Amino acid sequence: MFSRQMNIGIRAFIFVWILFFLSSCGQKSPGLQEGAISPDQMLFEHGMKYMDKGQLIKARLTFQTLISSYPEGENTPDAFFAIADSYYKEAGVQNLLHAEAQYKDFIIFYPLHEMADDAQMKIVALNVRLMKSPDRDSSYAKRAEIELKEFLENYPESE
């Protein structure tokens, strides 16, 4: 009998603890005060400061943190684009290929974003940067031409 009462007591304690835990999880943190910067905006600004200083790896890590922490955030598409820009800015064959992949992913994830046409044009530009002299391999020249045709087809109204 005593053991049964103890089981009921333990169950009641666990039930109350679960209710307390669930009620505390449902509460929202206080809203941002007027003029306060949201955490994702703060991360984006820090990433841009790193970009301006030429600290491109720190910038990419900051933007990736923003994307991982706030996947539906207002600044997430801009951070995605900025990662590609950081590779583009760093130059070199490997970085330009990383930039191309990131710009293409941007177009896939954000096809209607206002910067989708810019991403497509950056793909054209990086292929032009990768072109060799006329007597060498012309594969990047062909890719630049293909990407430019895709740009003209998909974004005819772009400036």
PDB file of C-alpha atoms in Angstrom, residues 88 91-101 122-133 136-144:
ATOM      1  CA  TYR A  88      34.255  35.480 -55.462  1.00  0.00           C
ATOM      2  CA  ALA A  91      39.475  34.655 -56.176  1.00  0.00           C
ATOM      3  CA  GLY A  92      41.603  31.715 -57.244  1.00  0.00           C
ATOM      4  CA  VAL A  93      40.235  28.774 -59.206  1.00  0.00           C
ATOM      5  CA  GLN A  94      38.943  26.797 -56.200  1.00  0.00           C
ATOM      6  CA  ASN A  95      37.279  29.813 -54.596  1.00  0.00           C
ATOM      7  CA  LEU A  96      35.635  30.852 -57.852  1.00  0.00           C
ATOM      8  CA  LEU A  97      34.276  27.323 -58.266  1.00  0.00           C
ATOM      9  CA  HIS A  98      32.936  27.477 -54.683  1.00  0.00           C
ATOM     10  CA  ALA A  99      31.369  30.833 -55.511  1.00  0.00           C
ATOM     11  CA  GLU A 100      29.729  29.390 -58.618  1.00  0.00           C
ATOM     12  CA  ALA A 101      28.222  26.518 -56.626  1.00  0.00           C
ATOM     13  CA  LYS A 122      28.117  36.671 -61.193  1.00  0.00           C
ATOM     14  CA  ILE A 123      28.253  33.105 -62.548  1.00  0.00           C
ATOM     15  CA  VAL A 124      28.866  34.567 -66.009  1.00  0.00           C
ATOM     16  CA  ALA A 125      31.509  36.940 -64.627  1.00  0.00           C
ATOM     17  CA  LEU A 126      33.438  34.280 -62.733  1.00  0.00           C
ATOM     18  CA  ASN A 127      33.528  32.063 -65.806  1.00  0.00           C
ATOM     19  CA  VAL A 128      34.957  35.014 -67.717  1.00  0.00           C
ATOM     20  CA  ARG A 129      37.576  35.427 -64.969  1.00  0.00           C
ATOM     21  CA  LEU A 130      38.459  31.741 -65.303  1.00  0.00           C
ATOM     22  CA  MET A 131      38.953  31.944 -69.076  1.00  0.00           C
ATOM     23  CA  LYS A 132      42.401  31.217 -70.382  1.00  0.00           C
ATOM     24  CA  SER A 133      44.118  32.842 -73.337  1.00  0.00           C
ATOM     25  CA  ARG A 136      44.291  27.440 -74.429  1.00  0.00           C
ATOM     26  CA  ASP A 137      41.302  25.448 -73.168  1.00  0.00           C
ATOM     27  CA  SER A 138      38.078  27.225 -74.093  1.00  0.00           C
ATOM     28  CA  SER A 139      35.765  25.386 -71.673  1.00  0.00           C
ATOM     29  CA  TYR A 140      35.266  28.414 -69.389  1.00  0.00           C
ATOM     30  CA  ALA A 141      34.498  30.618 -72.396  1.00  0.00           C
ATOM     31  CA  LYS A 142      31.830  28.123 -73.477  1.00  0.00           C
ATOM     32  CA  ARG A 143      30.433  27.954 -69.940  1.00  0.00           C
ATOM     33  CA  ALA A 144      30.334  31.761 -69.763  1.00  0.00           C
TER      34      ALA A 144
END
